[in-house]
């Protein structure tokens, strides 16, 4: 929990606070259009340079000493894939990146639908080299207050950075590919944001947390109506994840769970309430390369799952949602009863022909 109110950060332009002397912040123009960039450096809490506006055609660098704060402005609402920002040493990043979209309106800006596609895409992305020196401030947050998004607006925004906690993502109106690869390769990320939207867009969460190997808890996924590729690759290679978020949608969409948990080598619990999995490639490699044993909770009466990596892994135990709720499982294999001691609810040993609720190896079953 940040010690600063989110409103304070909404009104704070995107800021970079150096941890060490000699920190070089490099700002690259990712666009073919020449961009204007406003820059101010605070050398102390009260002393700052005057705003300087640069013409950024290729790259500009700013050298900071420990405690110096660089803030940035621009007006790139109509341009796609504007700036890429990297640092040579650790810098704390906080404030509102929308100061790069509209200098005048960023403090209250909540609608990106009028912006160019990919307006903040790849902002801190440095390709395969990563950008590990981009760090969270101990108390001040990065904020992304937009409630309505535009296509690919946050695409690869924080790829490969050193963030441990993600900014809050309050948006309720999503756009195609809006969070696509947003935190890909953020190996230090331990806190994921809540994802409150219940109406999804195509590929909206595609590969969002791919390779976040320190993530131990996934955000809830409340949507019951899905979209093409909406969760595809979302948690791929999240090797610290043990429990999947509940998947309540009854009808799946094409490619919606495609490779969703592939490579989650410690995953051992999935609750999926789908009753229609007929859409094209909707569960391809859904649970590929996970733990060899685990528990899969399915919708009552749902018998269309295959026993493989495209469905329920062979070594996993299957129970229905009602069985999980009551704690009573259904006997599907009579040999299981015949080769174990069986007791009734009063603790009396009974025969394999007994009908009703029984206890086998300390668990309740109905037969």
CSV table of N, CA and C in Angstrom, one decimal, residues 23-96:
chain,number,residue,atom,x,y,z
A,23,UNK,N,23.7,8.5,-12.9
A,23,UNK,CA,22.7,7.7,-13.6
A,23,UNK,C,22.3,8.4,-14.9
A,24,UNK,N,22.4,7.7,-16.0
A,24,UNK,CA,22.0,8.3,-17.3
A,24,UNK,C,20.7,7.7,-17.7
A,25,UNK,N,19.7,8.6,-17.9
A,25,UNK,CA,18.4,8.3,-18.4
A,25,UNK,C,18.4,8.6,-19.9
A,26,UNK,N,18.1,7.6,-20.7
A,26,UNK,CA,18.1,7.8,-22.2
A,26,UNK,C,16.7,7.8,-22.7
A,27,UNK,N,16.3,8.8,-23.4
A,27,UNK,CA,15.0,8.9,-24.0
A,27,UNK,C,15.1,8.8,-25.5
A,28,UNK,N,14.5,7.8,-26.0
A,28,UNK,CA,14.6,7.5,-27.5
A,28,UNK,C,13.2,7.8,-28.1
A,29,UNK,N,13.2,8.4,-29.3
A,29,UNK,CA,12.0,8.6,-30.1
A,29,UNK,C,11.8,7.4,-30.9
A,30,UNK,N,10.7,6.6,-30.5
A,30,UNK,CA,10.3,5.4,-31.2
A,30,UNK,C,9.6,5.7,-32.5
A,31,UNK,N,9.3,6.9,-32.8
A,31,UNK,CA,8.4,7.3,-33.8
A,31,UNK,C,9.2,8.0,-35.0
A,32,UNK,N,8.6,7.9,-36.2
A,32,UNK,CA,9.3,8.5,-37.3
A,32,UNK,C,9.0,10.0,-37.3
A,33,UNK,N,8.1,10.5,-36.5
A,33,UNK,CA,7.7,11.9,-36.4
A,33,UNK,C,8.6,12.5,-35.3
A,34,UNK,N,9.1,13.7,-35.6
A,34,UNK,CA,9.9,14.4,-34.6
A,34,UNK,C,9.0,14.8,-33.4
A,35,UNK,N,9.4,14.5,-32.2
A,35,UNK,CA,8.6,14.8,-31.0
A,35,UNK,C,9.2,15.9,-30.2
A,36,UNK,N,8.3,16.6,-29.5
A,36,UNK,CA,8.7,17.6,-28.5
A,36,UNK,C,8.6,17.0,-27.1
A,37,UNK,N,9.6,17.2,-26.3
A,37,UNK,CA,9.7,16.7,-24.9
A,37,UNK,C,10.0,17.8,-23.9
A,38,UNK,N,9.2,18.0,-22.9
A,38,UNK,CA,9.4,18.9,-21.9
A,38,UNK,C,10.2,18.2,-20.7
A,39,UNK,N,11.2,18.9,-20.2
A,39,UNK,CA,12.1,18.2,-19.2
A,39,UNK,C,12.4,19.2,-18.1
A,40,UNK,N,12.3,18.7,-16.8
A,40,UNK,CA,12.7,19.5,-15.7
A,40,UNK,C,13.4,18.6,-14.7
A,41,UNK,N,14.5,19.1,-14.1
A,41,UNK,CA,15.2,18.3,-13.1
A,41,UNK,C,15.2,19.0,-11.8
A,42,UNK,N,14.8,18.3,-10.8
A,42,UNK,CA,14.8,18.8,-9.4
A,42,UNK,C,16.1,18.3,-8.7
A,43,UNK,N,16.9,19.3,-8.3
A,43,UNK,CA,18.1,18.9,-7.6
A,43,UNK,C,17.9,18.8,-6.1
A,44,UNK,N,16.8,19.3,-5.6
A,44,UNK,CA,16.3,19.1,-4.2
A,44,UNK,C,14.8,19.2,-4.2
A,45,UNK,N,14.2,19.1,-3.1
A,45,UNK,CA,12.7,19.2,-3.0
A,45,UNK,C,12.2,20.6,-3.3
A,46,UNK,N,13.1,21.6,-3.3
A,46,UNK,CA,12.6,23.0,-3.5
A,46,UNK,C,13.3,23.6,-4.8
A,47,UNK,N,14.4,23.1,-5.2
A,47,UNK,CA,15.1,23.7,-6.3
A,47,UNK,C,15.0,22.9,-7.6
A,48,UNK,N,14.6,23.5,-8.7
A,48,UNK,CA,14.4,22.8,-9.9
A,48,UNK,C,14.9,23.7,-11.1
A,49,UNK,N,15.4,23.1,-12.1
A,49,UNK,CA,15.7,23.8,-13.3
A,49,UNK,C,14.4,24.3,-14.0
A,50,UNK,N,14.5,25.3,-14.8
A,50,UNK,CA,13.4,25.7,-15.6
A,50,UNK,C,13.0,24.6,-16.6
A,51,UNK,N,11.8,24.5,-17.0
A,51,UNK,CA,11.4,23.6,-18.1
A,51,UNK,C,12.2,23.8,-19.3
A,52,UNK,N,12.7,22.8,-19.9
A,52,UNK,CA,13.4,22.8,-21.2
A,52,UNK,C,12.7,21.9,-22.2
A,53,UNK,N,12.3,22.5,-23.3
A,53,UNK,CA,11.7,21.7,-24.4
A,53,UNK,C,12.7,21.2,-25.4
A,54,UNK,N,12.8,19.9,-25.6
A,54,UNK,CA,13.7,19.4,-26.5
A,54,UNK,C,13.0,18.9,-27.8
A,55,UNK,N,13.6,18.9,-28.9
A,55,UNK,CA,13.2,18.3,-30.1
A,55,UNK,C,13.9,16.9,-30.1
A,56,UNK,N,13.1,15.8,-30.0
A,56,UNK,CA,13.6,14.5,-29.9
A,56,UNK,C,13.4,13.8,-31.2
A,57,UNK,N,14.5,13.7,-32.0
A,57,UNK,CA,14.4,13.0,-33.3
A,57,UNK,C,15.0,11.6,-33.2
A,58,UNK,N,16.0,11.4,-32.4
A,58,UNK,CA,16.6,10.1,-32.2
A,58,UNK,C,16.7,9.8,-30.7
A,59,UNK,N,17.7,10.3,-30.0
A,59,UNK,CA,17.8,10.0,-28.6
A,59,UNK,C,18.3,11.3,-27.9
A,60,UNK,N,17.9,11.4,-26.6
A,60,UNK,CA,18.5,12.4,-25.7
A,60,UNK,C,18.8,11.7,-24.4
A,61,UNK,N,19.9,12.2,-23.7
A,61,UNK,CA,20.3,11.7,-22.5
A,61,UNK,C,20.3,12.7,-21.4
A,62,UNK,N,20.0,12.3,-20.2
A,62,UNK,CA,20.0,13.2,-19.0
A,62,UNK,C,20.8,12.5,-17.9
A,63,UNK,N,21.8,13.1,-17.4
A,63,UNK,CA,22.6,12.5,-16.3
A,63,UNK,C,22.1,13.1,-14.9
A,64,UNK,N,21.8,12.2,-14.0
A,64,UNK,CA,21.3,12.5,-12.7
A,64,UNK,C,22.2,12.1,-11.6
A,65,UNK,N,22.3,12.8,-10.5
A,65,UNK,CA,23.0,12.4,-9.3
A,65,UNK,C,21.9,11.9,-8.3
A,66,UNK,N,22.4,11.2,-7.3
A,66,UNK,CA,21.5,10.6,-6.3
A,66,UNK,C,20.5,11.6,-5.8
A,67,UNK,N,19.3,11.3,-5.8
A,67,UNK,CA,18.2,12.2,-5.2
A,67,UNK,C,17.7,13.2,-6.3
A,68,UNK,N,18.4,13.4,-7.4
A,68,UNK,CA,17.8,14.2,-8.5
A,68,UNK,C,16.6,13.6,-9.0
A,69,UNK,N,15.6,14.4,-9.4
A,69,UNK,CA,14.3,13.9,-10.0
A,69,UNK,C,14.1,14.5,-11.4
A,70,UNK,N,13.9,13.7,-12.3
A,70,UNK,CA,13.6,14.1,-13.7
A,70,UNK,C,12.1,13.9,-13.9
A,71,UNK,N,11.5,15.0,-14.4
A,71,UNK,CA,10.1,14.8,-14.8
A,71,UNK,C,9.9,15.2,-16.3
A,72,UNK,N,9.0,14.5,-16.9
A,72,UNK,CA,8.8,14.6,-18.4
A,72,UNK,C,7.4,15.0,-18.8
A,73,UNK,N,7.3,15.8,-19.8
A,73,UNK,CA,6.0,16.1,-20.4
A,73,UNK,C,6.1,16.0,-21.9
A,74,UNK,N,4.9,15.7,-22.5
A,74,UNK,CA,4.9,15.8,-24.0
A,74,UNK,C,3.4,15.9,-24.4
A,75,UNK,N,3.2,16.0,-25.7
A,75,UNK,CA,1.8,16.0,-26.2
A,75,UNK,C,1.7,15.1,-27.4
A,76,UNK,N,1.7,13.8,-27.1
A,76,UNK,CA,1.8,12.8,-28.1
A,76,UNK,C,0.5,12.0,-28.3
A,77,UNK,N,-0.6,12.6,-28.0
A,77,UNK,CA,-1.9,11.9,-28.1
A,77,UNK,C,-2.2,11.3,-29.5
A,78,UNK,N,-1.7,12.0,-30.5
A,78,UNK,CA,-2.0,11.5,-31.9
A,78,UNK,C,-0.9,10.6,-32.5
A,79,UNK,N,0.1,10.3,-31.7
A,79,UNK,CA,1.2,9.5,-32.2
A,79,UNK,C,1.2,8.1,-31.5
A,80,UNK,N,1.7,7.1,-32.2
A,80,UNK,CA,1.8,5.7,-31.7
A,80,UNK,C,3.2,5.4,-31.4
A,81,UNK,N,3.4,4.7,-30.3
A,81,UNK,CA,4.7,4.2,-29.9
A,81,UNK,C,5.8,5.3,-29.8
A,82,UNK,N,5.5,6.2,-28.9
A,82,UNK,CA,6.3,7.5,-28.9
A,82,UNK,C,7.7,7.3,-28.3
A,83,UNK,N,7.8,7.3,-27.0
A,83,UNK,CA,9.1,7.3,-26.4
A,83,UNK,C,9.5,5.9,-25.8
A,84,UNK,N,10.8,5.7,-25.8
A,84,UNK,CA,11.3,4.5,-25.0
A,84,UNK,C,12.3,5.1,-24.0
A,85,UNK,N,12.2,4.8,-22.7
A,85,UNK,CA,13.0,5.3,-21.7
A,85,UNK,C,13.8,4.2,-21.0
A,86,UNK,N,15.1,4.4,-20.9
A,86,UNK,CA,15.9,3.4,-20.2
A,86,UNK,C,16.8,4.1,-19.2
A,87,UNK,N,17.4,3.4,-18.3
A,87,UNK,CA,18.3,4.0,-17.3
A,87,UNK,C,19.6,3.1,-17.2
A,88,UNK,N,20.7,3.7,-16.9
A,88,UNK,CA,22.0,3.0,-16.8
A,88,UNK,C,22.2,2.4,-15.4
A,89,UNK,N,21.5,3.0,-14.4
A,89,UNK,CA,21.5,2.6,-13.0
A,89,UNK,C,20.1,2.7,-12.4
A,90,UNK,N,19.9,2.1,-11.2
A,90,UNK,CA,18.6,2.1,-10.7
A,90,UNK,C,17.9,3.5,-10.5
A,91,UNK,N,16.7,3.6,-11.0
A,91,UNK,CA,15.9,4.8,-10.8
A,91,UNK,C,14.5,4.5,-10.3
A,92,UNK,N,14.0,5.2,-9.4
A,92,UNK,CA,12.7,5.1,-8.9
A,92,UNK,C,11.7,5.8,-9.9
A,93,UNK,N,10.7,5.1,-10.4
A,93,UNK,CA,9.8,5.7,-11.3
A,93,UNK,C,8.4,5.8,-10.6
A,94,UNK,N,7.8,6.9,-10.8
A,94,UNK,CA,6.5,7.1,-10.2
A,94,UNK,C,5.7,8.2,-10.9
A,95,UNK,N,4.5,8.4,-10.5
A,95,UNK,CA,3.7,9.4,-11.1
A,95,UNK,C,2.8,8.9,-12.3
A,96,UNK,N,2.4,9.8,-13.1
A,96,UNK,CA,1.4,9.5,-14.1
A,96,UNK,C,2.0,9.6,-15.5
